[in-house]
Amino acid sequence: MPALDERYSRQILFPGIGLEGQRKLAGSRIAIVGCGATGSVLSSLLVRAGVGYVRIIDRDYIEPSNLQRQVLFDEQDAAESLPKAIAASRKLQQINSTVTIEPHVEDLTPANCDDLLEATDLVLDGTDNFETRYLLNEYAIREHRPWIYTAAVGSYGVTMNILPAEDASSTGATACLACVFPHPPTGATETCDTGGILNSAVNLIASIAVTEAMKWLVGDHLRMRRTLLSFDAWHNDHSEIRASQPSPNCTVCGQHQFPYLSGRAHPHISLCGRNSVQIHERHRPIRFAELETRLSPHGEVRYTEYVLKFLRSPYELTLFPDGRAIIKGTTDIGVARSFYARFIGS
Ligand SMILES: [Zn+2]
């Protein structure tokens, strides 16, 4: 494999990978859920490392305020409001034309997670919300699939490998996300929109997650970290909490209760940060050209192949071809719902 040898020569020289590990990376299939700041780092490093198949799932579009930390994107992407999955896929394919990149402009939900995550060796968390992470956790437990939790806010990053038990004697299952955090945070929690975020904190924690991913994919499972690692890059605080074994009381990995996967905990309308509400799962195919004609008398409309933007002060509606929408300018679900019903349909 001369091309493989040359392109990845510096990685093959590293004893932990070697030629055998490089071949395993080339034969690996991963899914990255969420392609913002964390997902940009996860996907670009793993594509450069030669992971053969990468599925990118993201529901959002690019805005100027993303560019400070979402290292796959540029000003042109923001000017076009490109969906992140599409822009990421284009860049990643330019970085490495020998791997397969499959973009999905979708929100991961109980209804589509079987399709979106099927046939992958590892799932990586690039999301920004607990709801999707709990869904991912339940899916991974049910399917005995490994996944890597990664989050960053402010100067602080946290990551954990959630690994299934392996058949061959060696290692048992780790704790799952619900073992460590039995309930999602309630009340006011810091997010990138309230607490800000340092791009270096994201790159630090995502790089650690990528290293763990490579260990999994080349089969060096015994070297994988079995702790919840947190690192505050500004204050130089570093801590690890043991997570090598499931909690005996965990309702998810212990009792196989899956409230998120069964849809019981899944809202159809949700806040999605930065003064926005998302209306999802409409399954209402939309023709942008027709809608432009209809909406033009009521505000400013522009559209591309991927999104339609409708600006009517103080709201900005971004519509995807399947009818899903993000309404910016309010955190009031009722206001967002009636805006959608009035201009798109109920
Ligand atoms: Zn658990």
Short mmCIF file of C-alpha atoms in Angstrom, two decimals, residues 12-319:
data_model
loop_
_atom_site.label_atom_id
_atom_site.label_comp_id
_atom_site.label_asym_id
_atom_site.label_seq_id
_atom_site.Cartn_x
_atom_site.Cartn_y
_atom_site.Cartn_z
CA ILE A 12 2.58 4.74 10.94
CA LEU A 13 5.97 5.43 12.52
CA PHE A 14 4.22 5.95 15.83
CA PRO A 15 4.36 2.50 17.50
CA GLY A 16 0.80 2.70 18.88
CA ILE A 17 -0.56 2.84 15.31
CA GLY A 18 1.88 1.17 12.92
CA LEU A 19 0.88 -0.15 9.49
CA GLU A 20 -1.60 -2.58 11.00
CA GLY A 21 -3.31 0.21 12.97
CA GLN A 22 -3.39 2.41 9.88
CA ARG A 23 -5.19 -0.33 7.96
CA LYS A 24 -7.68 -0.64 10.79
CA LEU A 25 -8.33 3.12 10.72
CA ALA A 26 -8.90 2.92 6.98
CA GLY A 27 -11.46 0.15 7.53
CA SER A 28 -13.28 1.97 10.36
CA ARG A 29 -16.67 3.64 10.29
CA ILE A 30 -17.59 6.39 12.73
CA ALA A 31 -20.46 8.80 13.31
CA ILE A 32 -19.99 12.29 14.72
CA VAL A 33 -23.15 13.76 16.19
CA GLY A 34 -22.99 17.55 16.12
CA CYS A 35 -20.43 19.40 14.05
CA GLY A 36 -19.87 22.71 15.79
CA ALA A 37 -16.72 23.50 17.76
CA THR A 38 -16.03 20.04 19.19
CA GLY A 39 -17.25 18.22 16.09
CA SER A 40 -14.98 20.33 13.86
CA VAL A 41 -11.93 19.13 15.77
CA LEU A 42 -13.11 15.53 16.07
CA SER A 43 -13.90 15.25 12.38
CA SER A 44 -10.89 17.05 10.96
CA LEU A 45 -8.35 15.14 13.05
CA LEU A 46 -9.96 11.76 12.39
CA VAL A 47 -10.31 12.43 8.66
CA ARG A 48 -6.67 13.54 8.50
CA ALA A 49 -5.72 10.40 10.45
CA GLY A 50 -7.34 8.30 7.72
CA VAL A 51 -10.55 6.93 9.28
CA GLY A 52 -12.20 5.43 6.21
CA TYR A 53 -15.82 6.42 6.69
CA VAL A 54 -17.16 9.42 8.64
CA ARG A 55 -20.84 10.25 8.99
CA ILE A 56 -21.52 13.84 10.05
CA ILE A 57 -24.90 14.59 11.63
CA ASP A 58 -25.76 18.21 12.42
CA ARG A 59 -29.00 20.19 12.59
CA ASP A 60 -27.63 23.70 12.54
CA TYR A 61 -26.36 26.31 10.08
CA ILE A 62 -23.22 28.48 10.26
CA GLU A 63 -23.29 31.98 11.73
CA PRO A 64 -20.49 34.56 12.06
CA SER A 65 -20.26 33.99 15.84
CA ASN A 66 -19.28 30.34 15.18
CA LEU A 67 -16.04 31.18 13.40
CA GLN A 68 -14.03 31.93 16.55
CA ARG A 69 -13.96 28.23 17.47
CA GLN A 70 -15.57 26.08 14.75
CA VAL A 71 -12.34 25.53 12.89
CA LEU A 72 -13.77 23.82 9.80
CA PHE A 73 -15.75 26.88 8.69
CA ASP A 74 -14.98 30.23 7.06
CA GLU A 75 -16.61 33.60 6.36
CA GLN A 76 -18.11 32.45 3.09
CA ASP A 77 -19.89 29.55 4.83
CA ALA A 78 -21.37 31.98 7.36
CA ALA A 79 -22.42 34.44 4.62
CA GLU A 80 -24.31 31.61 2.91
CA SER A 81 -25.75 30.23 6.20
CA LEU A 82 -24.64 26.81 5.00
CA PRO A 83 -25.75 23.83 7.06
CA LYS A 84 -22.77 22.74 9.14
CA ALA A 85 -22.96 19.13 7.95
CA ILE A 86 -22.70 20.25 4.30
CA ALA A 87 -19.88 22.75 4.83
CA ALA A 88 -17.99 20.27 7.02
CA SER A 89 -18.34 17.52 4.48
CA ARG A 90 -16.97 19.74 1.67
CA LYS A 91 -13.96 20.80 3.73
CA LEU A 92 -13.25 17.31 4.99
CA GLN A 93 -13.38 15.89 1.49
CA GLN A 94 -10.86 18.55 0.38
CA ILE A 95 -8.63 17.60 3.30
CA ASN A 96 -8.75 13.91 2.45
CA SER A 97 -10.31 12.75 -0.82
CA THR A 98 -9.57 9.09 -0.06
CA VAL A 99 -12.13 8.73 2.74
CA THR A 100 -15.91 8.65 2.56
CA ILE A 101 -17.80 11.51 4.20
CA GLU A 102 -21.56 11.28 4.55
CA PRO A 103 -23.34 14.45 5.71
CA HIS A 104 -26.83 14.50 7.25
CA VAL A 105 -28.58 17.81 7.92
CA GLU A 106 -30.75 16.41 10.67
CA ASP A 107 -31.46 16.56 14.34
CA LEU A 108 -30.72 13.21 16.02
CA THR A 109 -34.06 12.02 17.41
CA PRO A 110 -35.53 8.76 18.73
CA ALA A 111 -37.21 8.29 15.33
CA ASN A 112 -34.06 8.51 13.22
CA CYS A 113 -31.20 7.43 15.49
CA ASP A 114 -31.30 3.80 14.34
CA ASP A 115 -30.81 4.89 10.73
CA LEU A 116 -28.31 7.63 11.45
CA LEU A 117 -26.05 5.63 13.75
CA GLU A 118 -26.28 2.17 12.20
CA ALA A 119 -23.22 0.29 10.97
CA THR A 120 -20.63 2.39 12.79
CA ASP A 121 -17.79 1.21 15.03
CA LEU A 122 -17.81 4.27 17.28
CA VAL A 123 -19.99 7.32 17.89
CA LEU A 124 -18.47 10.63 18.95
CA ASP A 125 -20.37 13.37 20.74
CA GLY A 126 -20.01 16.82 19.20
CA THR A 127 -23.38 18.04 20.46
CA ASP A 128 -24.08 20.96 22.73
CA ASN A 129 -27.01 19.60 24.72
CA PHE A 130 -27.83 16.97 27.28
CA GLU A 131 -31.01 15.83 25.60
CA THR A 132 -29.12 14.48 22.59
CA ARG A 133 -26.38 13.05 24.79
CA TYR A 134 -28.86 11.04 26.86
CA LEU A 135 -30.43 9.76 23.67
CA LEU A 136 -26.99 8.78 22.39
CA ASN A 137 -26.16 7.11 25.71
CA GLU A 138 -29.32 5.02 25.70
CA TYR A 139 -28.82 4.03 22.08
CA ALA A 140 -25.22 3.00 22.74
CA ILE A 141 -26.17 0.94 25.81
CA ARG A 142 -28.98 -0.82 23.95
CA GLU A 143 -26.78 -1.57 20.95
CA HIS A 144 -23.59 -2.39 22.94
CA ARG A 145 -21.83 0.32 20.99
CA PRO A 146 -18.97 2.50 22.32
CA TRP A 147 -19.28 6.28 22.34
CA ILE A 148 -17.22 9.18 23.60
CA TYR A 149 -18.79 12.05 25.52
CA THR A 150 -17.10 15.42 25.06
CA ALA A 151 -18.22 18.87 26.22
CA ALA A 152 -16.66 22.29 26.59
CA VAL A 153 -17.75 25.61 28.03
CA GLY A 154 -15.72 28.62 29.12
CA SER A 155 -12.15 27.39 29.58
CA TYR A 156 -13.35 24.01 30.77
CA GLY A 157 -13.63 20.73 28.90
CA VAL A 158 -14.81 17.29 29.98
CA THR A 159 -14.70 13.90 28.28
CA MET A 160 -15.45 10.27 29.04
CA ASN A 161 -15.29 6.98 27.13
CA ILE A 162 -18.46 4.91 27.48
CA LEU A 163 -17.45 1.39 26.54
CA PRO A 164 -19.50 -1.80 26.35
CA ALA A 165 -18.31 -5.04 27.92
CA GLU A 166 -16.16 -7.03 25.54
CA ASP A 167 -16.81 -10.72 25.12
CA ALA A 168 -13.22 -11.78 25.52
CA SER A 169 -12.58 -11.88 29.24
CA SER A 170 -10.35 -8.80 29.31
CA THR A 171 -12.46 -5.77 30.21
CA GLY A 172 -15.96 -5.10 31.48
CA ALA A 173 -18.29 -2.24 30.64
CA THR A 174 -17.43 1.22 31.93
CA ALA A 175 -19.91 3.51 33.65
CA CYS A 176 -22.37 5.14 31.25
CA LEU A 177 -23.30 8.82 31.09
CA ALA A 178 -26.35 8.20 33.29
CA CYS A 179 -24.21 6.41 35.92
CA VAL A 180 -22.23 9.62 36.35
CA PHE A 181 -25.06 12.11 35.71
CA PRO A 182 -28.33 10.33 36.55
CA HIS A 183 -30.35 13.44 35.70
CA PRO A 184 -29.78 16.20 33.19
CA PRO A 185 -28.79 19.51 34.77
CA THR A 186 -31.82 21.54 35.77
CA GLY A 187 -32.27 25.27 36.05
CA ALA A 188 -29.72 27.68 34.71
CA THR A 189 -26.63 25.92 33.42
CA GLU A 190 -23.72 27.58 31.73
CA THR A 191 -23.67 27.21 27.97
CA CYS A 192 -21.50 28.74 25.27
CA ASP A 193 -24.21 31.35 24.88
CA THR A 194 -24.07 32.45 28.50
CA GLY A 195 -20.61 31.48 29.72
CA GLY A 196 -18.64 32.07 26.54
CA ILE A 197 -16.04 29.63 25.35
CA LEU A 198 -12.32 29.55 24.58
CA ASN A 199 -11.40 27.89 21.32
CA SER A 200 -8.31 26.40 22.97
CA ALA A 201 -10.41 24.59 25.59
CA VAL A 202 -12.45 22.95 22.83
CA ASN A 203 -9.36 21.90 20.90
CA LEU A 204 -7.72 20.51 24.02
CA ILE A 205 -10.59 18.31 25.14
CA ALA A 206 -11.59 17.24 21.63
CA SER A 207 -7.98 16.24 20.90
CA ILE A 208 -8.01 13.99 23.96
CA ALA A 209 -11.25 12.41 22.73
CA VAL A 210 -9.72 11.85 19.27
CA THR A 211 -6.75 10.05 20.81
CA GLU A 212 -9.12 7.76 22.70
CA ALA A 213 -11.07 7.17 19.48
CA MET A 214 -7.90 6.11 17.69
CA LYS A 215 -7.08 3.67 20.50
CA TRP A 216 -10.53 2.12 20.13
CA LEU A 217 -10.35 1.89 16.36
CA VAL A 218 -6.89 0.29 16.27
CA GLY A 219 -7.94 -2.14 19.02
CA ASP A 220 -5.75 -0.91 21.89
CA HIS A 221 -8.71 -1.01 24.26
CA LEU A 222 -6.74 -1.66 27.42
CA ARG A 223 -5.04 1.72 27.12
CA MET A 224 -8.32 3.61 27.00
CA ARG A 225 -9.00 5.96 29.88
CA ARG A 226 -11.70 4.76 32.25
CA THR A 227 -12.38 8.04 34.01
CA LEU A 228 -14.39 11.20 33.56
CA LEU A 229 -11.62 13.66 32.77
CA SER A 230 -12.04 17.39 33.18
CA PHE A 231 -9.55 20.07 32.40
CA ASP A 232 -9.77 23.81 32.95
CA ALA A 233 -7.21 25.31 30.62
CA TRP A 234 -7.39 28.82 32.12
CA HIS A 235 -7.06 27.83 35.77
CA ASN A 236 -4.87 24.78 35.22
CA ASP A 237 -7.29 22.56 37.12
CA HIS A 238 -7.31 18.96 36.08
CA SER A 239 -9.34 16.18 37.65
CA GLU A 240 -10.41 12.63 36.98
CA ILE A 241 -13.32 10.75 38.49
CA ARG A 242 -13.30 6.97 38.33
CA ALA A 243 -15.79 5.61 35.84
CA SER A 244 -14.41 2.15 35.26
CA GLN A 245 -17.55 0.35 36.42
CA PRO A 246 -21.27 0.88 36.02
CA SER A 247 -23.17 2.26 38.98
CA PRO A 248 -25.27 -0.55 40.53
CA ASN A 249 -28.26 1.82 40.63
CA CYS A 250 -28.11 3.06 37.05
CA THR A 251 -31.54 2.90 35.42
CA VAL A 252 -30.06 3.00 31.92
CA CYS A 253 -27.18 0.51 31.79
CA GLY A 254 -28.39 -1.44 34.86
CA GLN A 255 -32.14 -1.64 34.33
CA HIS A 256 -32.33 -0.88 30.60
CA GLN A 257 -34.87 1.89 30.96
CA PHE A 258 -34.62 4.13 27.91
CA PRO A 259 -36.88 7.19 28.34
CA TYR A 260 -35.08 9.27 25.68
CA LEU A 261 -34.88 6.45 23.15
CA SER A 262 -38.56 5.62 23.57
CA GLY A 263 -39.40 9.25 22.89
CA ARG A 264 -41.04 9.84 26.27
CA ALA A 265 -38.51 12.51 27.12
CA HIS A 266 -38.27 14.03 23.66
CA PRO A 267 -39.92 17.39 23.06
CA HIS A 268 -41.01 18.45 19.57
CA ILE A 269 -40.07 22.02 20.23
CA SER A 270 -37.04 23.03 22.19
CA LEU A 271 -34.82 25.89 23.11
CA CYS A 272 -31.55 25.66 21.30
CA GLY A 273 -29.43 28.38 22.83
CA ARG A 274 -28.57 31.84 21.49
CA ASN A 275 -32.09 33.18 21.84
CA SER A 276 -33.62 30.57 19.53
CA VAL A 277 -36.32 27.94 19.45
CA GLN A 278 -36.19 24.88 17.24
CA ILE A 279 -39.34 23.35 15.79
CA HIS A 280 -38.52 19.85 14.65
CA GLU A 281 -39.85 16.73 13.05
CA ARG A 282 -42.46 18.38 10.90
CA HIS A 283 -41.97 16.00 7.97
CA ARG A 284 -43.38 18.68 5.77
CA PRO A 285 -41.41 18.80 2.52
CA ILE A 286 -41.08 22.43 1.49
CA ARG A 287 -40.54 23.98 -1.92
CA PHE A 288 -38.42 27.04 -1.27
CA ALA A 289 -39.31 28.77 -4.56
CA GLU A 290 -43.05 28.63 -3.84
CA LEU A 291 -42.56 29.70 -0.27
CA GLU A 292 -40.47 32.67 -1.33
CA THR A 293 -43.35 33.99 -3.44
CA ARG A 294 -45.74 33.53 -0.56
CA LEU A 295 -43.50 35.09 2.12
CA SER A 296 -42.00 38.00 0.16
CA PRO A 297 -44.84 40.45 0.93
CA HIS A 298 -44.26 39.83 4.66
CA GLY A 299 -40.52 40.24 5.03
CA GLU A 300 -37.13 39.60 3.52
CA VAL A 301 -36.64 36.13 2.04
CA ARG A 302 -33.57 34.46 0.61
CA TYR A 303 -32.80 30.83 0.00
CA THR A 304 -30.21 28.39 -1.25
CA GLU A 305 -30.44 24.71 -2.05
CA TYR A 306 -30.13 23.96 1.68
CA VAL A 307 -31.90 26.64 3.75
CA LEU A 308 -34.46 29.39 3.45
CA LYS A 309 -34.16 32.50 5.62
CA PHE A 310 -37.16 34.64 6.39
CA LEU A 311 -36.49 37.89 8.22
CA ARG A 312 -39.38 39.66 9.80
CA SER A 313 -38.29 41.85 12.66
CA PRO A 314 -37.64 40.92 15.43
CA TYR A 315 -37.61 37.29 14.24
CA GLU A 316 -35.41 35.37 11.84
CA LEU A 317 -36.67 32.01 10.68
CA THR A 318 -34.29 29.47 9.14
CA LEU A 319 -36.12 26.67 7.41
#
